[in-house]
Amino acid sequence: TAFTPVETEFAELLPGLADGRWDMTTGLFISEERSKLVDFSRPIWSLPDGLMVAKGNPLDLEGYRSLAGHPSARLGVISNQIQHRTALQNGVPPERISVFTTQAQAAEAVATGMVQAYASVAMAHRGYIARRPAALADVIDVPASERLPAAGAFAVAKGNDALRRRVDDCLGDLLGSRWHRDLMAGFGFSEADVDRLL
């Protein structure tokens, strides 16, 4: 079977799939809204939320709820990211949430003590810290009881069940293999991150 990659902008992925410019997209987060437009393969990643906190986690935060229970703790979030809504759903008062436009701004707010934690995808936090060895920060994984890890998958056009099944069959052989684990480790995924897919 021939495979021809097509380079495009992120915003064009789903419209291009819908109008037949391509048959499948790169991995995308699965959402209820997207599931109305496309069908998804089985998940290829599962990413938990995380809190970036000052080195040593001085407030002993364990997730959104423990932050909500600490009367002076403030949380940083990025504008339009799901973690803002998740924090509110887990009891963080809106007046204790600061909204930033970039990861760098939110991380700096943790470093300066403007906020005591910054919520995003744990993997993004780990990558940010790894690129900045001088960063005095740690990452706390948010427990699944507060937010289930967000799954990502390949998208195919609605009703293209034959392609979706073929992709799922291939993924069934690939996911969890030694090759897959080694590949994912190169992107910072742990064995436990891969195990969530099986």
PDB file of C-alpha atoms in Angstrom:
ATOM      1  CA  THR A   1       0.000   0.000   0.000  1.00  0.00           C
ATOM      2  CA  ALA A   2       1.381   3.411  -0.970  1.00  0.00           C
ATOM      3  CA  PHE A   3       1.791   6.130   1.619  1.00  0.00           C
ATOM      4  CA  THR A   4       2.119   9.771   0.595  1.00  0.00           C
ATOM      5  CA  PRO A   5       2.627  12.344   3.367  1.00  0.00           C
ATOM      6  CA  VAL A   6       0.979  15.740   2.893  1.00  0.00           C
ATOM      7  CA  GLU A   7       2.316  18.741   4.792  1.00  0.00           C
ATOM      8  CA  THR A   8      -0.378  21.112   6.033  1.00  0.00           C
ATOM      9  CA  GLU A   9      -1.292  23.512   8.809  1.00  0.00           C
ATOM     10  CA  PHE A  10      -2.816  22.106  11.992  1.00  0.00           C
ATOM     11  CA  ALA A  11      -6.085  23.971  11.384  1.00  0.00           C
ATOM     12  CA  GLU A  12      -6.459  22.189   8.027  1.00  0.00           C
ATOM     13  CA  LEU A  13      -6.118  18.617   9.343  1.00  0.00           C
ATOM     14  CA  LEU A  14      -9.812  17.892   9.898  1.00  0.00           C
ATOM     15  CA  PRO A  15     -11.215  19.981   7.005  1.00  0.00           C
ATOM     16  CA  GLY A  16      -8.736  18.269   4.654  1.00  0.00           C
ATOM     17  CA  LEU A  17      -9.848  14.883   5.926  1.00  0.00           C
ATOM     18  CA  ALA A  18     -13.509  15.799   5.491  1.00  0.00           C
ATOM     19  CA  ASP A  19     -13.085  16.987   1.902  1.00  0.00           C
ATOM     20  CA  GLY A  20     -10.874  14.076   0.840  1.00  0.00           C
ATOM     21  CA  ARG A  21      -7.486  15.801   0.486  1.00  0.00           C
ATOM     22  CA  TRP A  22      -6.044  12.968   2.630  1.00  0.00           C
ATOM     23  CA  ASP A  23      -7.236   9.747   4.212  1.00  0.00           C
ATOM     24  CA  MET A  24      -5.772   9.998   7.693  1.00  0.00           C
ATOM     25  CA  THR A  25      -4.255  12.621   9.995  1.00  0.00           C
ATOM     26  CA  THR A  26      -1.326  12.610  12.329  1.00  0.00           C
ATOM     27  CA  GLY A  27      -2.212  11.909  15.952  1.00  0.00           C
ATOM     28  CA  LEU A  28      -4.713  14.286  17.554  1.00  0.00           C
ATOM     29  CA  PHE A  29      -6.257  14.502  20.994  1.00  0.00           C
ATOM     30  CA  ILE A  30      -9.605  12.710  20.982  1.00  0.00           C
ATOM     31  CA  SER A  31     -12.471  14.993  21.938  1.00  0.00           C
ATOM     32  CA  GLU A  32     -16.238  14.745  21.848  1.00  0.00           C
ATOM     33  CA  GLU A  33     -16.366  17.619  19.366  1.00  0.00           C
ATOM     34  CA  ARG A  34     -13.826  16.025  17.007  1.00  0.00           C
ATOM     35  CA  SER A  35     -15.549  12.641  17.297  1.00  0.00           C
ATOM     36  CA  LYS A  36     -18.635  14.197  15.697  1.00  0.00           C
ATOM     37  CA  LEU A  37     -16.549  15.017  12.609  1.00  0.00           C
ATOM     38  CA  VAL A  38     -14.162  12.057  12.277  1.00  0.00           C
ATOM     39  CA  ASP A  39     -13.546   8.520  13.480  1.00  0.00           C
ATOM     40  CA  PHE A  40     -10.455   7.722  15.530  1.00  0.00           C
ATOM     41  CA  SER A  41      -8.086   4.777  15.605  1.00  0.00           C
ATOM     42  CA  ARG A  42      -7.301   3.146  18.907  1.00  0.00           C
ATOM     43  CA  PRO A  43      -5.302   5.528  21.135  1.00  0.00           C
ATOM     44  CA  ILE A  44      -1.611   5.978  20.370  1.00  0.00           C
ATOM     45  CA  TRP A  45      -0.833   8.071  23.444  1.00  0.00           C
ATOM     46  CA  SER A  46      -2.383   8.854  26.792  1.00  0.00           C
ATOM     47  CA  LEU A  47      -1.136  11.966  28.572  1.00  0.00           C
ATOM     48  CA  PRO A  48      -1.990  12.882  32.158  1.00  0.00           C
ATOM     49  CA  ASP A  49      -2.203  16.461  33.357  1.00  0.00           C
ATOM     50  CA  GLY A  50       0.563  17.652  35.614  1.00  0.00           C
ATOM     51  CA  LEU A  51       1.345  20.539  37.895  1.00  0.00           C
ATOM     52  CA  MET A  52       4.661  22.331  37.552  1.00  0.00           C
ATOM     53  CA  VAL A  53       5.651  23.353  41.083  1.00  0.00           C
ATOM     54  CA  ALA A  54       8.718  24.845  42.756  1.00  0.00           C
ATOM     55  CA  LYS A  55      11.576  22.383  43.319  1.00  0.00           C
ATOM     56  CA  GLY A  56      10.780  20.095  46.244  1.00  0.00           C
ATOM     57  CA  ASN A  57       7.018  20.780  46.036  1.00  0.00           C
ATOM     58  CA  PRO A  58       6.983  23.019  49.159  1.00  0.00           C
ATOM     59  CA  LEU A  59       3.176  22.888  49.530  1.00  0.00           C
ATOM     60  CA  ASP A  60       3.066  19.076  49.096  1.00  0.00           C
ATOM     61  CA  LEU A  61       0.547  19.450  46.283  1.00  0.00           C
ATOM     62  CA  GLU A  62      -0.857  16.212  44.858  1.00  0.00           C
ATOM     63  CA  GLY A  63      -3.227  17.587  42.224  1.00  0.00           C
ATOM     64  CA  TYR A  64      -5.957  20.135  41.608  1.00  0.00           C
ATOM     65  CA  ARG A  65      -7.941  19.278  44.736  1.00  0.00           C
ATOM     66  CA  SER A  66      -5.029  19.593  47.131  1.00  0.00           C
ATOM     67  CA  LEU A  67      -4.249  22.976  45.581  1.00  0.00           C
ATOM     68  CA  ALA A  68      -7.900  23.986  45.982  1.00  0.00           C
ATOM     69  CA  GLY A  69      -7.707  23.006  49.658  1.00  0.00           C
ATOM     70  CA  HIS A  70      -4.668  25.176  50.307  1.00  0.00           C
ATOM     71  CA  PRO A  71      -6.129  28.648  51.045  1.00  0.00           C
ATOM     72  CA  SER A  72      -3.296  30.730  49.584  1.00  0.00           C
ATOM     73  CA  ALA A  73      -2.221  28.567  46.636  1.00  0.00           C
ATOM     74  CA  ARG A  74      -2.649  30.084  43.183  1.00  0.00           C
ATOM     75  CA  LEU A  75      -2.721  28.159  39.908  1.00  0.00           C
ATOM     76  CA  GLY A  76      -1.453  29.228  36.508  1.00  0.00           C
ATOM     77  CA  VAL A  77      -3.068  27.967  33.306  1.00  0.00           C
ATOM     78  CA  ILE A  78      -2.677  28.738  29.613  1.00  0.00           C
ATOM     79  CA  SER A  79      -5.527  30.536  27.867  1.00  0.00           C
ATOM     80  CA  ASN A  80      -7.955  28.147  26.121  1.00  0.00           C
ATOM     81  CA  GLN A  81      -6.382  24.960  27.488  1.00  0.00           C
ATOM     82  CA  ILE A  82      -8.628  22.305  29.046  1.00  0.00           C
ATOM     83  CA  GLN A  83      -6.743  22.464  32.350  1.00  0.00           C
ATOM     84  CA  HIS A  84      -8.487  25.756  33.220  1.00  0.00           C
ATOM     85  CA  ARG A  85     -11.902  24.085  33.161  1.00  0.00           C
ATOM     86  CA  THR A  86     -10.533  20.982  34.885  1.00  0.00           C
ATOM     87  CA  ALA A  87      -9.159  23.103  37.742  1.00  0.00           C
ATOM     88  CA  LEU A  88     -12.550  24.766  38.231  1.00  0.00           C
ATOM     89  CA  GLN A  89     -14.300  21.365  38.165  1.00  0.00           C
ATOM     90  CA  ASN A  90     -11.932  20.179  40.900  1.00  0.00           C
ATOM     91  CA  GLY A  91     -12.725  23.085  43.205  1.00  0.00           C
ATOM     92  CA  VAL A  92     -10.016  25.647  42.475  1.00  0.00           C
ATOM     93  CA  PRO A  93     -11.729  29.040  42.959  1.00  0.00           C
ATOM     94  CA  PRO A  94     -11.648  31.209  39.814  1.00  0.00           C
ATOM     95  CA  GLU A  95     -10.113  34.123  41.714  1.00  0.00           C
ATOM     96  CA  ARG A  96      -7.075  31.938  42.494  1.00  0.00           C
ATOM     97  CA  ILE A  97      -6.402  31.091  38.835  1.00  0.00           C
ATOM     98  CA  SER A  98      -4.063  33.238  36.742  1.00  0.00           C
ATOM     99  CA  VAL A  99      -4.328  32.892  32.961  1.00  0.00           C
ATOM    100  CA  PHE A 100      -1.176  33.193  30.833  1.00  0.00           C
ATOM    101  CA  THR A 101      -0.664  33.182  27.075  1.00  0.00           C
ATOM    102  CA  THR A 102       2.554  31.139  26.929  1.00  0.00           C
ATOM    103  CA  GLN A 103       4.229  28.233  28.675  1.00  0.00           C
ATOM    104  CA  ALA A 104       7.260  30.429  29.397  1.00  0.00           C
ATOM    105  CA  GLN A 105       5.106  33.040  31.176  1.00  0.00           C
ATOM    106  CA  ALA A 106       3.368  30.424  33.318  1.00  0.00           C
ATOM    107  CA  ALA A 107       6.648  28.689  34.203  1.00  0.00           C
ATOM    108  CA  GLU A 108       8.189  32.041  35.149  1.00  0.00           C
ATOM    109  CA  ALA A 109       5.178  32.710  37.403  1.00  0.00           C
ATOM    110  CA  VAL A 110       5.984  29.466  39.265  1.00  0.00           C
ATOM    111  CA  ALA A 111       9.664  30.434  39.490  1.00  0.00           C
ATOM    112  CA  THR A 112       8.854  33.858  40.957  1.00  0.00           C
ATOM    113  CA  GLY A 113       6.144  32.587  43.316  1.00  0.00           C
ATOM    114  CA  MET A 114       3.354  34.497  41.568  1.00  0.00           C
ATOM    115  CA  VAL A 115       1.581  31.115  41.351  1.00  0.00           C
ATOM    116  CA  GLN A 116       2.365  27.956  43.288  1.00  0.00           C
ATOM    117  CA  ALA A 117       1.560  25.604  40.407  1.00  0.00           C
ATOM    118  CA  TYR A 118       1.025  25.678  36.667  1.00  0.00           C
ATOM    119  CA  ALA A 119      -1.354  23.110  35.122  1.00  0.00           C
ATOM    120  CA  SER A 120      -0.816  21.576  31.694  1.00  0.00           C
ATOM    121  CA  VAL A 121       0.114  18.192  30.249  1.00  0.00           C
ATOM    122  CA  ALA A 122       2.732  16.583  32.529  1.00  0.00           C
ATOM    123  CA  MET A 123       4.843  15.580  29.515  1.00  0.00           C
ATOM    124  CA  ALA A 124       5.016  19.215  28.345  1.00  0.00           C
ATOM    125  CA  HIS A 125       6.231  20.268  31.786  1.00  0.00           C
ATOM    126  CA  ARG A 126       8.909  17.573  31.817  1.00  0.00           C
ATOM    127  CA  GLY A 127      10.093  18.617  28.369  1.00  0.00           C
ATOM    128  CA  TYR A 128      10.229  22.271  29.398  1.00  0.00           C
ATOM    129  CA  ILE A 129      12.273  21.472  32.506  1.00  0.00           C
ATOM    130  CA  ALA A 130      14.589  19.104  30.595  1.00  0.00           C
ATOM    131  CA  ARG A 131      15.452  21.906  28.153  1.00  0.00           C
ATOM    132  CA  ARG A 132      16.242  24.216  31.081  1.00  0.00           C
ATOM    133  CA  PRO A 133      18.542  22.397  33.512  1.00  0.00           C
ATOM    134  CA  ALA A 134      18.707  25.509  35.722  1.00  0.00           C
ATOM    135  CA  ALA A 135      14.920  25.508  36.207  1.00  0.00           C
ATOM    136  CA  LEU A 136      14.099  24.980  39.864  1.00  0.00           C
ATOM    137  CA  ALA A 137      10.876  23.086  39.254  1.00  0.00           C
ATOM    138  CA  ASP A 138       9.312  19.661  39.669  1.00  0.00           C
ATOM    139  CA  VAL A 139       6.292  18.013  38.040  1.00  0.00           C
ATOM    140  CA  ILE A 140       3.433  16.387  39.935  1.00  0.00           C
ATOM    141  CA  ASP A 141       1.201  14.030  37.911  1.00  0.00           C
ATOM    142  CA  VAL A 142      -2.471  14.828  38.458  1.00  0.00           C
ATOM    143  CA  PRO A 143      -4.282  11.700  39.681  1.00  0.00           C
ATOM    144  CA  ALA A 144      -6.706  10.032  37.278  1.00  0.00           C
ATOM    145  CA  SER A 145      -9.465  10.553  39.873  1.00  0.00           C
ATOM    146  CA  GLU A 146      -9.205  14.284  39.101  1.00  0.00           C
ATOM    147  CA  ARG A 147      -8.704  14.016  35.331  1.00  0.00           C
ATOM    148  CA  LEU A 148      -8.253  10.934  33.215  1.00  0.00           C
ATOM    149  CA  PRO A 149      -5.217  11.028  30.947  1.00  0.00           C
ATOM    150  CA  ALA A 150      -6.075  12.598  27.587  1.00  0.00           C
ATOM    151  CA  ALA A 151      -5.894  10.116  24.728  1.00  0.00           C
ATOM    152  CA  GLY A 152      -4.672  10.820  21.230  1.00  0.00           C
ATOM    153  CA  ALA A 153      -5.215   8.822  18.048  1.00  0.00           C
ATOM    154  CA  PHE A 154      -5.103   8.982  14.274  1.00  0.00           C
ATOM    155  CA  ALA A 155      -8.227  10.461  12.667  1.00  0.00           C
ATOM    156  CA  VAL A 156      -9.898   8.994   9.575  1.00  0.00           C
ATOM    157  CA  ALA A 157     -12.919  10.227   7.639  1.00  0.00           C
ATOM    158  CA  LYS A 158     -16.298   9.338   9.145  1.00  0.00           C
ATOM    159  CA  GLY A 159     -17.407   5.981   7.830  1.00  0.00           C
ATOM    160  CA  ASN A 160     -14.007   4.870   6.479  1.00  0.00           C
ATOM    161  CA  ASP A 161     -14.216   1.757   8.637  1.00  0.00           C
ATOM    162  CA  ALA A 162     -11.936  -0.323   6.411  1.00  0.00           C
ATOM    163  CA  LEU A 163      -9.004   2.065   6.864  1.00  0.00           C
ATOM    164  CA  ARG A 164      -9.674   2.510  10.580  1.00  0.00           C
ATOM    165  CA  ARG A 165      -9.718  -1.286  11.073  1.00  0.00           C
ATOM    166  CA  ARG A 166      -6.475  -1.708   9.092  1.00  0.00           C
ATOM    167  CA  VAL A 167      -4.777   1.006  11.159  1.00  0.00           C
ATOM    168  CA  ASP A 168      -6.062  -0.547  14.398  1.00  0.00           C
ATOM    169  CA  ASP A 169      -4.772  -3.970  13.320  1.00  0.00           C
ATOM    170  CA  CYS A 170      -1.322  -2.515  12.648  1.00  0.00           C
ATOM    171  CA  LEU A 171      -1.372  -0.652  15.957  1.00  0.00           C
ATOM    172  CA  GLY A 172      -2.322  -3.871  17.722  1.00  0.00           C
ATOM    173  CA  ASP A 173       0.953  -5.394  16.558  1.00  0.00           C
ATOM    174  CA  LEU A 174       3.014  -2.259  17.232  1.00  0.00           C
ATOM    175  CA  LEU A 175       1.833  -0.771  20.527  1.00  0.00           C
ATOM    176  CA  GLY A 176       3.780  -2.108  23.481  1.00  0.00           C
ATOM    177  CA  SER A 177       6.469  -3.771  21.346  1.00  0.00           C
ATOM    178  CA  ARG A 178      10.099  -3.205  22.312  1.00  0.00           C
ATOM    179  CA  TRP A 179      10.567  -1.034  19.209  1.00  0.00           C
ATOM    180  CA  HIS A 180       7.557   1.098  20.195  1.00  0.00           C
ATOM    181  CA  ARG A 181       8.718   1.429  23.805  1.00  0.00           C
ATOM    182  CA  ASP A 182      12.185   2.523  22.672  1.00  0.00           C
ATOM    183  CA  LEU A 183      10.707   5.022  20.209  1.00  0.00           C
ATOM    184  CA  MET A 184       8.391   6.519  22.835  1.00  0.00           C
ATOM    185  CA  ALA A 185      11.189   6.692  25.423  1.00  0.00           C
ATOM    186  CA  GLY A 186      13.013   8.983  23.012  1.00  0.00           C
ATOM    187  CA  PHE A 187      10.123  11.430  23.384  1.00  0.00           C
ATOM    188  CA  GLY A 188      10.053  11.180  27.181  1.00  0.00           C
ATOM    189  CA  PHE A 189       7.331   8.543  27.559  1.00  0.00           C
ATOM    190  CA  SER A 190       7.792   6.076  30.411  1.00  0.00           C
ATOM    191  CA  GLU A 191       6.976   2.358  30.418  1.00  0.00           C
ATOM    192  CA  ALA A 192       3.819   3.242  32.407  1.00  0.00           C
ATOM    193  CA  ASP A 193       2.810   5.770  29.723  1.00  0.00           C
ATOM    194  CA  VAL A 194       3.028   3.020  27.087  1.00  0.00           C
ATOM    195  CA  ASP A 195       1.261   0.483  29.315  1.00  0.00           C
ATOM    196  CA  ARG A 196      -1.799   2.785  29.494  1.00  0.00           C
ATOM    197  CA  LEU A 197      -2.323   2.072  25.776  1.00  0.00           C
ATOM    198  CA  LEU A 198      -2.509  -1.703  26.104  1.00  0.00           C
TER     199      LEU A 198
END
